[in-house]
GROMACS .gro file of C-alpha atoms in nm:
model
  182
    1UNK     CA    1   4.484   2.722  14.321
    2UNK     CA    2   4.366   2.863  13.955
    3UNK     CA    3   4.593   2.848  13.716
    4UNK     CA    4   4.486   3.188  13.562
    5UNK     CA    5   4.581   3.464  13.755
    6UNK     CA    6   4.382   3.803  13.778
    7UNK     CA    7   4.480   4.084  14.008
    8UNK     CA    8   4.310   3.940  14.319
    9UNK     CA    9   4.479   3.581  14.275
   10UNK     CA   10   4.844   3.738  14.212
   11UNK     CA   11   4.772   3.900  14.533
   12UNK     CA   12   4.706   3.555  14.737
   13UNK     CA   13   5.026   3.432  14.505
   14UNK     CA   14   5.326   3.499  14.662
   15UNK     CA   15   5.197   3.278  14.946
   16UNK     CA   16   5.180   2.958  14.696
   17UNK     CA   17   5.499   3.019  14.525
   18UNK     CA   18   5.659   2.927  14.833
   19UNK     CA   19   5.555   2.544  14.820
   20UNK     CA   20   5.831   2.516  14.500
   21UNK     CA   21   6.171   2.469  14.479
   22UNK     CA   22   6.241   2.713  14.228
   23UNK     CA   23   6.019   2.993  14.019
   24UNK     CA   24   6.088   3.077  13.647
   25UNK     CA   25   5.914   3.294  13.413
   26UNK     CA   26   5.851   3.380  13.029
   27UNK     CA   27   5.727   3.724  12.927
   28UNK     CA   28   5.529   3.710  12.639
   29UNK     CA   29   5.467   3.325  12.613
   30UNK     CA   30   5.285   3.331  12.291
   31UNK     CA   31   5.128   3.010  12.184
   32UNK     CA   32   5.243   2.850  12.548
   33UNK     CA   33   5.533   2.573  12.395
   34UNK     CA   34   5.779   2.658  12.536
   35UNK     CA   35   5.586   2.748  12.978
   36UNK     CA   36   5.413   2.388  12.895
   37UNK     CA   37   5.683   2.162  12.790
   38UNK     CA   38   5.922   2.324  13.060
   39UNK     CA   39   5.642   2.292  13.307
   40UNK     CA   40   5.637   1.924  13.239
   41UNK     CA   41   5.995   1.855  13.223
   42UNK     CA   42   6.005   2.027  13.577
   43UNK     CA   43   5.711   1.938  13.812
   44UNK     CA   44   5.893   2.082  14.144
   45UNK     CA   45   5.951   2.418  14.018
   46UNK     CA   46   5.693   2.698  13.978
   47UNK     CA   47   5.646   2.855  13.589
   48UNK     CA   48   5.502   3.184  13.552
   49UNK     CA   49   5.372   3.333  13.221
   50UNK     CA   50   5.297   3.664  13.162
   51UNK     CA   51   5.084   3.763  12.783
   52UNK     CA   52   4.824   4.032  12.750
   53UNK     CA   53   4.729   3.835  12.460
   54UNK     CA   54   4.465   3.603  12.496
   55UNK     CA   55   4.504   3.403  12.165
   56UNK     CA   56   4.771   3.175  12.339
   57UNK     CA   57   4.620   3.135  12.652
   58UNK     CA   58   4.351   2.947  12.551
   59UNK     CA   59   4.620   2.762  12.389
   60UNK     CA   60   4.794   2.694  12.769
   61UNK     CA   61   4.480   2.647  12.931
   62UNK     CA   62   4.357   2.334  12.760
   63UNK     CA   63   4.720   2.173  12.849
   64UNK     CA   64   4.714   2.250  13.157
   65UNK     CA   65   4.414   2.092  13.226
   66UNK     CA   66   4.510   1.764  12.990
   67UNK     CA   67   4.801   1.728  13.174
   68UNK     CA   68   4.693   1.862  13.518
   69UNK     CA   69   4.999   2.068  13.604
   70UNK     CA   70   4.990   2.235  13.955
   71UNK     CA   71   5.305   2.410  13.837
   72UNK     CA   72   5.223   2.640  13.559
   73UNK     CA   73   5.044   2.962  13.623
   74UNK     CA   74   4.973   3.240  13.347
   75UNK     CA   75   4.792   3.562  13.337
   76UNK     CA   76   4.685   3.835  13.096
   77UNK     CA   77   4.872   4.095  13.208
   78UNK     CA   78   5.164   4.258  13.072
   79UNK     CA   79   5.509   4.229  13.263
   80UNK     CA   80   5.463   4.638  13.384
   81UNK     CA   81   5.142   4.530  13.510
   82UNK     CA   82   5.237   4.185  13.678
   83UNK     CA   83   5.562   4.375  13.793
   84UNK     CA   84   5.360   4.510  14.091
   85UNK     CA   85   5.285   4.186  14.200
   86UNK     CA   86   5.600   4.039  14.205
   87UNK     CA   87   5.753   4.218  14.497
   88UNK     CA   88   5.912   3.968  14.700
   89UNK     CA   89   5.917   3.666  14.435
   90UNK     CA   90   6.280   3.623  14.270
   91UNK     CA   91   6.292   3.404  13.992
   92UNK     CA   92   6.615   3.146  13.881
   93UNK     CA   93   6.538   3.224  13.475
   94UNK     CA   94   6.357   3.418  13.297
   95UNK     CA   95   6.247   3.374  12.905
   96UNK     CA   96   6.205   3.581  12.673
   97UNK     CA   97   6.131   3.442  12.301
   98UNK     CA   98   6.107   3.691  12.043
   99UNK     CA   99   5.939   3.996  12.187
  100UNK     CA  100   5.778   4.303  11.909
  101UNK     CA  101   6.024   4.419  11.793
  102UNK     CA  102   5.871   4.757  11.680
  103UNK     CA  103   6.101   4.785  11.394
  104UNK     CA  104   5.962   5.092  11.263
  105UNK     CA  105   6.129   5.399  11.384
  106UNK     CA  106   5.842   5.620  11.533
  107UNK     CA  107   5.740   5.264  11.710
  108UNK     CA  108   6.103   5.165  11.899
  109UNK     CA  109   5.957   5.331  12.254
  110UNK     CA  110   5.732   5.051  12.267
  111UNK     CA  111   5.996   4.786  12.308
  112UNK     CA  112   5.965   4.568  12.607
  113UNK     CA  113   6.351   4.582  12.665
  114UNK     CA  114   6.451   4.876  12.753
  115UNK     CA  115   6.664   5.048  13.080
  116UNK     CA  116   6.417   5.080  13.286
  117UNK     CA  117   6.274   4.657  13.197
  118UNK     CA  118   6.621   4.583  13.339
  119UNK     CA  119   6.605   4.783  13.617
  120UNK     CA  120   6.292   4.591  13.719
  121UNK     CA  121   6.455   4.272  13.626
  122UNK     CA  122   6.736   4.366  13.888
  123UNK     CA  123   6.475   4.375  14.171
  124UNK     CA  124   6.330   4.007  14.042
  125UNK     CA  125   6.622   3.846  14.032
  126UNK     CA  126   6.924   3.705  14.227
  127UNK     CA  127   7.300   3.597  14.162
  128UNK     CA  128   7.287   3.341  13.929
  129UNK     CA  129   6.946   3.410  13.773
  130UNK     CA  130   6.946   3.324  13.412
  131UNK     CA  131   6.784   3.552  13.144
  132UNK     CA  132   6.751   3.426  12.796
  133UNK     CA  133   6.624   3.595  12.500
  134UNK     CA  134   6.563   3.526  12.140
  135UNK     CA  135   6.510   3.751  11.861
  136UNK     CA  136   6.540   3.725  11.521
  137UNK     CA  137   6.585   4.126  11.480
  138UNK     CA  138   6.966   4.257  11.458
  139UNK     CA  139   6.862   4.658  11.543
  140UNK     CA  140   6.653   4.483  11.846
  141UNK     CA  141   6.921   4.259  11.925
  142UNK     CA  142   7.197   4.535  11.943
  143UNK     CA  143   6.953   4.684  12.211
  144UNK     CA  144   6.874   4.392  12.420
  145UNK     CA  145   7.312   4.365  12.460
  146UNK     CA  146   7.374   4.771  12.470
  147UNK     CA  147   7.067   4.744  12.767
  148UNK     CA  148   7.195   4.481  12.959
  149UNK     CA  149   7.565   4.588  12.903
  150UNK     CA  150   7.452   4.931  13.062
  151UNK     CA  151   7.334   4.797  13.380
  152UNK     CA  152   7.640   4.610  13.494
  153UNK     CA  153   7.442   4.341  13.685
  154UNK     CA  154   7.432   4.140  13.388
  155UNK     CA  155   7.617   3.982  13.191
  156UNK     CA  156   7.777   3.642  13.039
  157UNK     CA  157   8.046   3.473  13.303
  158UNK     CA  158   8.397   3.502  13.096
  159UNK     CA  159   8.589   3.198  13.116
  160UNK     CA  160   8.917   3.190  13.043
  161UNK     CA  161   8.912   3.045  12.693
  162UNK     CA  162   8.635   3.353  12.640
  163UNK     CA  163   8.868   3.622  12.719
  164UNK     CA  164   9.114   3.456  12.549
  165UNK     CA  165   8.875   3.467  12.207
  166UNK     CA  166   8.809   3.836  12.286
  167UNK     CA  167   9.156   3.894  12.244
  168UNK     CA  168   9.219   3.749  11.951
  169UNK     CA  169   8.934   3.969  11.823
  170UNK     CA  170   8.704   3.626  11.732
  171UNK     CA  171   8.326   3.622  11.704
  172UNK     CA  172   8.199   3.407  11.948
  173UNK     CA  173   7.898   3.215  11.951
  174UNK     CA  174   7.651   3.086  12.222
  175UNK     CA  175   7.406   2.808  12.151
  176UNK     CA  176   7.099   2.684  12.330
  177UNK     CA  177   6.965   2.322  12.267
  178UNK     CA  178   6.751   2.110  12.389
  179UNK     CA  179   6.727   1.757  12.440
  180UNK     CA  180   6.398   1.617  12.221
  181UNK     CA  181   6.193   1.243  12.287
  182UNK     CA  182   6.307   1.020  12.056
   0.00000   0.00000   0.00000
């Protein structure tokens, strides 16, 4: 099966998918770092990449082939797009590394997280399904959390040590790392 998916392979899709353990996908995968080395680290799961950006595809397609992963699939079209494709496909996580942030004013509509992007995530998704984000723009950020706080479905599992920060009115922090080779 390709690894670059147009609208008649997504079609035939859904039927491959099933051969994995587990499907993931990144929105907006840029350059490809982050769908490659994941892809790598996990050969049994299925990795989905959606860019409408060409400049880092060709990027993803030379690894691919270096490394000639059966588990790393991409295509050019945007997540709206690829949305009506994905009917039936739920995925474990989903990525999201610094989307546009359209910071000017007149530009915000064009944000890719929005109320009705998480709606659709809702329909791609099951209990447990991990989203994460980066951005490194506060207005944007304050969106992606009042969006997701909105919908109710999502949300960060309070512990009891959480709550008990909340109370105390504390700032808490969440990290993500991950391991490098030596």
């Amino acid at each position: 099966f390709e690894f670059f998916l147009d609208k008649n392979k997504l079609k035939r899709f859904k039927t491959y998918v099933k051969n994995f353990d587990t499907s993931n996908l990144e929105i907006g995968f840029g350059g490809g770092e982050n769908i490659f080395s994941q892809s790598k680290k996990k050969k049994k799961d299925l990795f989905l990449g959606c860019d409408p950006y060409l400049s880092g595809s060709f990027n993803l397609k030379k690894d691919i082939k270096t490394h000639g992963l059966k588990n790393l699939f991409f295509t050019n079209l945007d997540f709206l797009e690829l949305f009506v494709f994905l009917k039936g496909i739920t995925f474990k996580k989903i990525i999201i590394l610094f989307p546009d942030p359209w910071p000017k004013k007149r530009h915000k509509k064009r944000r890719l997280i929005n109320s009705e992007f998480v709606n659709l995530l809702e329909l791609i998704t099951f209990d447990k399904t991990k989203i994460i984000i980066a951005t490194d723009h506060h207005d944007y950020l304050n969106q992606i959390l009042y969006e997701f706080h909105k919908s109710k479905n999502f949300g960060i599992p309070l512990t009891k040590y959480h709550t008990k920060a909340k109370k105390s009115n504390k700032e808490v922090y969440f990290l993500l790392f991950e391991k490098k080779k030596s």
